[in-house]
CSV table of C-alpha atoms and ligand atoms in Angstrom, one decimal:
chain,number,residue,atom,x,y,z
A,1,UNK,CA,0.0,0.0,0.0
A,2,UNK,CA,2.6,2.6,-1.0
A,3,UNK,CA,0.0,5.4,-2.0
A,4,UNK,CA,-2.2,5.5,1.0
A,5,UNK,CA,-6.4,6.1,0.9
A,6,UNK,CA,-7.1,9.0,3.5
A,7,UNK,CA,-9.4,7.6,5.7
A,8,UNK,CA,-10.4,11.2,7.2
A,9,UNK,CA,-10.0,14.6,5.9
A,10,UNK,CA,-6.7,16.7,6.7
A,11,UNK,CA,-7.2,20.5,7.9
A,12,UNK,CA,-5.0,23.1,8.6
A,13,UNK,CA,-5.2,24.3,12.4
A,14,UNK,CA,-7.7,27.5,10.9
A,15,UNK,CA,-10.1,24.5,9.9
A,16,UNK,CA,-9.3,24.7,6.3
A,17,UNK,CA,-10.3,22.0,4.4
A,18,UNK,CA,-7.0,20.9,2.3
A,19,UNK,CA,-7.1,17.4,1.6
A,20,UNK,CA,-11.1,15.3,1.8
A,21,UNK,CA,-11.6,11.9,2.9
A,22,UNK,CA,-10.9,9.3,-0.1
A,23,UNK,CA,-7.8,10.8,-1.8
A,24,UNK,CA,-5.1,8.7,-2.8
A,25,UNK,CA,-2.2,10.2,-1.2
A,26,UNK,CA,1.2,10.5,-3.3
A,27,UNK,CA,3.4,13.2,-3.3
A,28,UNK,CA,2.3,14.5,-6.7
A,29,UNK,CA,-1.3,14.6,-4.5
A,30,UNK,CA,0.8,16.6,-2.1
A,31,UNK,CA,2.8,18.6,-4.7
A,32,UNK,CA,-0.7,19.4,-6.4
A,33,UNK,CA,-1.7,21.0,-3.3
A,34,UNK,CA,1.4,23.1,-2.5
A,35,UNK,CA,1.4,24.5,-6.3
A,36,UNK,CA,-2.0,25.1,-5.7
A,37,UNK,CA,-1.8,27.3,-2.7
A,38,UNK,CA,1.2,29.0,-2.7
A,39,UNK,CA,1.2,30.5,1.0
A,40,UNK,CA,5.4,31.1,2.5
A,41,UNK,CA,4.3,32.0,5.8
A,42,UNK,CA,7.1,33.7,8.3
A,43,UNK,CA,8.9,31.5,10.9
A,44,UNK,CA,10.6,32.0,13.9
A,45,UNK,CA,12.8,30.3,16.4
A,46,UNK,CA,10.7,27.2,18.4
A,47,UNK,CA,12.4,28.8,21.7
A,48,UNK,CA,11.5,32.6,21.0
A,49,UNK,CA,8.2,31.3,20.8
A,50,UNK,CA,5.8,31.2,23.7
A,51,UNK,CA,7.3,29.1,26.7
A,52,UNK,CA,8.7,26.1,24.7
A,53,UNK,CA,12.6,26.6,26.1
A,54,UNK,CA,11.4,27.2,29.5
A,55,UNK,CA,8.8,24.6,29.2
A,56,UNK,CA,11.3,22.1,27.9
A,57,UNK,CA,14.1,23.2,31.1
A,58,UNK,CA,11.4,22.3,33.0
A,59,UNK,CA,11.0,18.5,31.3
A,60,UNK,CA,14.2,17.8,31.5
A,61,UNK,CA,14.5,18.2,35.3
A,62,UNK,CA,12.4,15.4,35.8
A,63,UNK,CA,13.5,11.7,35.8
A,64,UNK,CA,14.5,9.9,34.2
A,65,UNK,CA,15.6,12.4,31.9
A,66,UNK,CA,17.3,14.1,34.7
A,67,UNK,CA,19.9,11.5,34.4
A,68,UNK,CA,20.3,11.8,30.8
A,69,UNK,CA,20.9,15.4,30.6
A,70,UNK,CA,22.4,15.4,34.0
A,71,UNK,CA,25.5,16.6,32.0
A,72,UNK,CA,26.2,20.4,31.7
A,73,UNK,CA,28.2,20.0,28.7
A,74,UNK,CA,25.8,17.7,27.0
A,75,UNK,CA,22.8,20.0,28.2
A,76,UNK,CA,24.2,22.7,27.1
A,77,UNK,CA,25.0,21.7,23.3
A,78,UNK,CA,21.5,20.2,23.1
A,79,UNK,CA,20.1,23.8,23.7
A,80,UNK,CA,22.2,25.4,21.8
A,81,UNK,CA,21.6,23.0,18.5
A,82,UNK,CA,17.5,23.4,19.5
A,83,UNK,CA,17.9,27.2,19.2
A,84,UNK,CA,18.4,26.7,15.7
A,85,UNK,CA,15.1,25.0,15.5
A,86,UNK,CA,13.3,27.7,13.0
A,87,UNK,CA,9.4,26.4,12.2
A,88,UNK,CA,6.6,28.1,10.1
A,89,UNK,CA,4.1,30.0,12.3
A,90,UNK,CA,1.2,27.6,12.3
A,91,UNK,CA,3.3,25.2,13.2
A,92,UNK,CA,4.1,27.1,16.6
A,93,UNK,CA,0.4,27.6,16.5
A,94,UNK,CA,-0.4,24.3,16.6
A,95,UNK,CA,1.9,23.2,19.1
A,96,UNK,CA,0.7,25.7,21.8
A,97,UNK,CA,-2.5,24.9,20.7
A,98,UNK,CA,-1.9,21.1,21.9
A,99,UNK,CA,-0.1,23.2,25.1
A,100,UNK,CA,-3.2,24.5,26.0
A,101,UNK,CA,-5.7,21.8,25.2
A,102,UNK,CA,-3.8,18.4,25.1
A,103,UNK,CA,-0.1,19.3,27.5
A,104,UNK,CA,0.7,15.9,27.1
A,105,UNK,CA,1.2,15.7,23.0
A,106,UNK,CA,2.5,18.9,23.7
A,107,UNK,CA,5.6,18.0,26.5
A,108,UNK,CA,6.1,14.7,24.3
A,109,UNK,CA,6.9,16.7,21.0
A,110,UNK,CA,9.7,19.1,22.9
A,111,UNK,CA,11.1,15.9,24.6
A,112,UNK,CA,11.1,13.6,21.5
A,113,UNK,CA,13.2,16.8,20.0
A,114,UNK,CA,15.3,17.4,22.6
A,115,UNK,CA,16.1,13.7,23.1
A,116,UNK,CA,16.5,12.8,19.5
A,117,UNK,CA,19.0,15.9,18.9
A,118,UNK,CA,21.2,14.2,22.1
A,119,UNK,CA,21.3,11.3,20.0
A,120,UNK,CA,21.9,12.4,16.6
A,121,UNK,CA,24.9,14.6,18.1
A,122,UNK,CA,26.5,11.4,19.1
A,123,UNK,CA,24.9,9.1,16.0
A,124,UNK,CA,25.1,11.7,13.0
A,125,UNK,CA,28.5,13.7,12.3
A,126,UNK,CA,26.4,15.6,9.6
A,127,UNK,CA,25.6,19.0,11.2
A,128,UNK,CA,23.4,19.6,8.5
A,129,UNK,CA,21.6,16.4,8.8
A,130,UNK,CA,21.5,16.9,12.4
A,131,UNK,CA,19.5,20.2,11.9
A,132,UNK,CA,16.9,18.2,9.7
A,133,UNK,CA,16.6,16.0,12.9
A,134,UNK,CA,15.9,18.5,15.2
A,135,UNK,CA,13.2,19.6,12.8
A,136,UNK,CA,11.7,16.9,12.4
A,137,UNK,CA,12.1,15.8,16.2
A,138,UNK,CA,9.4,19.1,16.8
A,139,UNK,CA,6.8,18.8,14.2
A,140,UNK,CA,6.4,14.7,14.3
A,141,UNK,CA,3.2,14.4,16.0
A,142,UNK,CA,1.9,17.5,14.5
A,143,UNK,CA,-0.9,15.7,12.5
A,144,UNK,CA,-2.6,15.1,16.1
A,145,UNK,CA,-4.2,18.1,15.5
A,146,UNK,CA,-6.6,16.4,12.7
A,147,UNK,CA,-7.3,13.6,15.6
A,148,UNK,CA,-10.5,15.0,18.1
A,149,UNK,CA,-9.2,15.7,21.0
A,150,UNK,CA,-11.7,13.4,23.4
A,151,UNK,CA,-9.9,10.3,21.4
A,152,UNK,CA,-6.0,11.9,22.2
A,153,UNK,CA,-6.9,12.4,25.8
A,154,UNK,CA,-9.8,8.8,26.4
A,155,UNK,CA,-8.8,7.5,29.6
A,156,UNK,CA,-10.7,3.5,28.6
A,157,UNK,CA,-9.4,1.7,25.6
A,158,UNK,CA,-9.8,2.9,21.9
A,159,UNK,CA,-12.4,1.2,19.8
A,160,UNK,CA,-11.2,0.0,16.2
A,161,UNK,CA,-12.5,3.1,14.6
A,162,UNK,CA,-11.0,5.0,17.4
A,163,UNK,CA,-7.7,3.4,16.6
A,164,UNK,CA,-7.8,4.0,13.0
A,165,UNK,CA,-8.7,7.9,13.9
A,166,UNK,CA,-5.5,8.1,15.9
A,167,UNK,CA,-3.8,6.3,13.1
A,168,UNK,CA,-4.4,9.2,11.1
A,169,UNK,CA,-1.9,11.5,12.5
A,170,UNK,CA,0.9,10.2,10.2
A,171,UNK,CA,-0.3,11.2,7.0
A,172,UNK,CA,-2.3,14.2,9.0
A,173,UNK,CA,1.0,15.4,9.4
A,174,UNK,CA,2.8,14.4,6.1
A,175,UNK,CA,0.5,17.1,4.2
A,176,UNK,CA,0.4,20.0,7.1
A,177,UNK,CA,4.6,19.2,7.3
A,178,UNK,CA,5.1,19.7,3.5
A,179,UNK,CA,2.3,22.1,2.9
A,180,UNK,CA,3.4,24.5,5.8
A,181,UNK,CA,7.5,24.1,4.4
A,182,UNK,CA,6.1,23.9,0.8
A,183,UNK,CA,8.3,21.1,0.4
A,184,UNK,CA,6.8,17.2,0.2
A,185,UNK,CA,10.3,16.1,0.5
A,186,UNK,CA,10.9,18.0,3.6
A,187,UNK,CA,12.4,15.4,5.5
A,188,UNK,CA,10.0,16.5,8.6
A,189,UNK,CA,7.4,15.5,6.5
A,190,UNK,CA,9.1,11.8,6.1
A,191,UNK,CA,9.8,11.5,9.2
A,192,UNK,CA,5.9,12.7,10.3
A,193,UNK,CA,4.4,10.2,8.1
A,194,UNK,CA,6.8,7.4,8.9
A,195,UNK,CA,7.9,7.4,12.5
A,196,UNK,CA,5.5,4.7,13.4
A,197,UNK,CA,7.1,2.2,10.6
A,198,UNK,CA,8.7,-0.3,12.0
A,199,UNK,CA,11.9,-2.1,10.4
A,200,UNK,CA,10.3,-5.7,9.6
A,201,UNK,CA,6.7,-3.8,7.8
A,202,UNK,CA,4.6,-4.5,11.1
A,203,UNK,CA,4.0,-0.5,11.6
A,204,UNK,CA,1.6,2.0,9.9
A,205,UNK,CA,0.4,3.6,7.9
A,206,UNK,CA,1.9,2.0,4.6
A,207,UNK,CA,3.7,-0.9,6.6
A,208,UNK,CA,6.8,-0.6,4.8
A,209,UNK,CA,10.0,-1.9,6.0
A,210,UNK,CA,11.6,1.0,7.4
A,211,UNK,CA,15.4,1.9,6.8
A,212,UNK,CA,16.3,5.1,7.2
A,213,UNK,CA,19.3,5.7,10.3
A,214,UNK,CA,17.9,9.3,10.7
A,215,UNK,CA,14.1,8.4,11.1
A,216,UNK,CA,15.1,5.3,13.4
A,217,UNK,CA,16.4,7.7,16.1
A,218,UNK,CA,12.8,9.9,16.6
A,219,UNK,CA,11.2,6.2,16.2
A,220,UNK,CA,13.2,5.4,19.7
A,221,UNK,CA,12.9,8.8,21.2
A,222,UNK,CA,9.0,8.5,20.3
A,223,UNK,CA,8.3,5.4,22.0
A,224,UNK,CA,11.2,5.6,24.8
A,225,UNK,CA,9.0,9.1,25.6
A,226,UNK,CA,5.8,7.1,25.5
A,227,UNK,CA,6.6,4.2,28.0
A,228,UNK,CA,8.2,6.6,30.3
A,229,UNK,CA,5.3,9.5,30.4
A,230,UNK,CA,2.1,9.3,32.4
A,231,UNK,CA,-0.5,8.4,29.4
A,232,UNK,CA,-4.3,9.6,29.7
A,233,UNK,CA,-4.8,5.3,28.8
A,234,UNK,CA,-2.2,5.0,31.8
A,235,UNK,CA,-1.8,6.1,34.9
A,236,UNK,CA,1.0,4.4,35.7
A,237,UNK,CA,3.8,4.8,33.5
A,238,UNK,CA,6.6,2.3,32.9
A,239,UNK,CA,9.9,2.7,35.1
A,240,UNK,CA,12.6,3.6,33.3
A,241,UNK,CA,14.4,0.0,33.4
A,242,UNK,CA,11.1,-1.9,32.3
A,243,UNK,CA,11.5,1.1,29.3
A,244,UNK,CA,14.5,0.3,28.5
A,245,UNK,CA,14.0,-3.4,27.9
A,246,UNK,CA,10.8,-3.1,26.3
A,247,UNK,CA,13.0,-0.8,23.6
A,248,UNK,CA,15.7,-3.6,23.7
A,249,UNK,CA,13.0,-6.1,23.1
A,250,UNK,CA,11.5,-4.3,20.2
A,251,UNK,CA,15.1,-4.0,18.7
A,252,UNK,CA,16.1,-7.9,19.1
A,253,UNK,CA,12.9,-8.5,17.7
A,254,UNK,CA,13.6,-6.9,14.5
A,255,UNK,CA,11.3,-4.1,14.8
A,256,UNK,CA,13.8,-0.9,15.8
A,257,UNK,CA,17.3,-0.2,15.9
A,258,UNK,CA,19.5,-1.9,18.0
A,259,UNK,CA,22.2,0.5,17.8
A,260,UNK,CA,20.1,3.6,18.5
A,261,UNK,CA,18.3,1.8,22.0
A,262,UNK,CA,22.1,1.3,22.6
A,263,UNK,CA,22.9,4.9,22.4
A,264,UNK,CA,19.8,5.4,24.5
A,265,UNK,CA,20.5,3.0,27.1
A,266,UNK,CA,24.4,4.4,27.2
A,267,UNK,CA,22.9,8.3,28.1
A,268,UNK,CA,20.5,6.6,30.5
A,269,UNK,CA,23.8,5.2,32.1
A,270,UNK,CA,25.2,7.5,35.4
A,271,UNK,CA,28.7,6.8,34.3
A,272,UNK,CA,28.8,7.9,31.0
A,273,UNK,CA,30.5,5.3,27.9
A,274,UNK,CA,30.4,6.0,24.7
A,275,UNK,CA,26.9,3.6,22.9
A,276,UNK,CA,29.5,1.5,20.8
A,277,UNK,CA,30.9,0.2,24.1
A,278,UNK,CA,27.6,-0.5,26.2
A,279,UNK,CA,26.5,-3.7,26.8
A,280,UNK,CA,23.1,-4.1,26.0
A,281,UNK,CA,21.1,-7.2,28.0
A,282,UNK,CA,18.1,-9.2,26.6
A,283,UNK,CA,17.0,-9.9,30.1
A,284,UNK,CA,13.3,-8.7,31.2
A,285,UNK,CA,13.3,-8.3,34.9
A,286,UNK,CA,11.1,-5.3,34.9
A,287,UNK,CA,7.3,-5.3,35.8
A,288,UNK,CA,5.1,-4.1,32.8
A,289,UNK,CA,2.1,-1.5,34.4
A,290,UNK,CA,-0.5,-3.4,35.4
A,291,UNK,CA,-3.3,-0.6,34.6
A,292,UNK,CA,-1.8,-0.4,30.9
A,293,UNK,CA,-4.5,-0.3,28.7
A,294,UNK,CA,-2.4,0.6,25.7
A,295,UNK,CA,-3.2,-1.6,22.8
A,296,UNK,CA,-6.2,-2.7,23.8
A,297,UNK,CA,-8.7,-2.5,21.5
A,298,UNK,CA,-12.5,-2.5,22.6
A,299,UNK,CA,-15.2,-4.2,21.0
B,301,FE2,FE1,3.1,9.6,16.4
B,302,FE2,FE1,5.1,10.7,19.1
């Protein structure tokens, strides 16, 4: 299924209509749309913006990411890279939106960032790839804001449909990605559409086999953040370690990289070593949340 049917319309955060329910989505859909309405709206720094750098001191003072970005230097470098961060205006819109109405999504999009640029500085030598990163760290969930609020924030299990609504958000944010950059080969819009692939095809939305070392890193980030945060589905989030092998699981299974949960694991690590000389182990020892309803689909 490499040109995907949209299941639900996508709209810009104004409630524009710009893509209906039923297109086949390929980039030339996409390019279509950009040619179509030419709008270069102005951008400014993610951190000028609002409260998102104090916001995102505040996030990383809390475990277990204290640990991670327990070193200054480290701290430091990731703060200065994210002040680079320059995203289109409804873009920043949309994220405080999600601040205001939904402050989880919100506090998960600044940490994926700020945890996949700590990776990518020690995975990527590129700096220019490592400014894509950071990008696309920021604006990967931003197609949540096509998903209704009451199904981002239900506390009982999603239905099917529910499921499929929240499924959405990848090619939600594909379109708003490229149409806001005017770019469908932005690699934020990629990484929006495709950060819920998983390596061996059992992801969504196209279930491709995913191999891309850049995209591989917010895959991590994303579902490191996820097991880790308190979820409206779960009120007891999973303890760091439990996290951690849940990741290394995932990896051993085929399904993420093994080298990135390494790198992950290494920062998690008091003493730091650099990733290509941590010892990863396959044991579980940790105990999964027993009020995790994630997954669960009801009938
Ligand atoms: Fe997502
Ligand atoms: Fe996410």
């Amino acid at each position: 299924m490499l040109t995907p049917k949209l299941e639900y319309p996508i709209f810009t955060f104004d409630q524009r209509e710009l893509l209906s329910a039923g297109t086949m989505l390929s980039p030339e859909t996409v390019t279509e749309l950009i040619e179509k309405n030419k709008v270069i709206e102005e951008s400014y720094p993610l951190f000028t913006y609002g409260r998102a750098k104090k916001d995102l001191f505040h996030f990383i003072a809390q475990p277990p990411y204290t640990i991670i970005f327990a070193d200054q230097k480290v701290n430091d470098s990731v703060l200065k890279n994210m002040e680079k961060v320059i995203l289109p205006l409804p873009i920043l819109d949309g994220l405080y939106h999600f601040r205001r109405k939904d402050f989880y999504t919100y506090r998960h999009i600044l940490m994926v960032s700020a945890l996949s640029t700590l990776l990518a500085e020690q995975l990527i030598s590129d700096q220019h790839e490592l400014a894509r990163e950071m990008i696309a760290g920021s604006t990967h969930d931003i197609g949540k804001l096509c998903v209704p609020f009451d199904i981002l924030k239900k506390e009982s299990p999603l239905t099917a449909a529910e499921r499929e609504a929240l499924k959405h958000h990848t090619l939600a944010g594909y379109v708003l990605v490229s149409y806001y950059f005017q770019d469908v080969r932005h690699f934020a819009a990629r990484v929006a559409r495709d950060h819920h692939e998983r390596k061996d095809g059992s992801g969504y939305p196209r279930g491709i086999k995913l191999h891309d070392p850049m995209i591989d890193i917010i895959t991590v980030c994303d579902i490191y953040d996820a097991l880790i945060a308190q979820r409206p589905y779960r009120p007891e989030s999973f303890e760091n370690r439990t996290a951690l092998e849940e990741l290394t699981w995932q990896a051993n299974s085929g399904k993420i990289s093994i080298k990135v949960v390494q790198a992950l694991i290494a920062v998690n690590r008091t003493k730091k070593t650099p990733y290509s000389e941590c010892k990863v182990s396959d044991e579980r020892r940790g105990r999964v949340p027993t009020e995790n309803v994630y997954g669960i689909t009801d009938s």
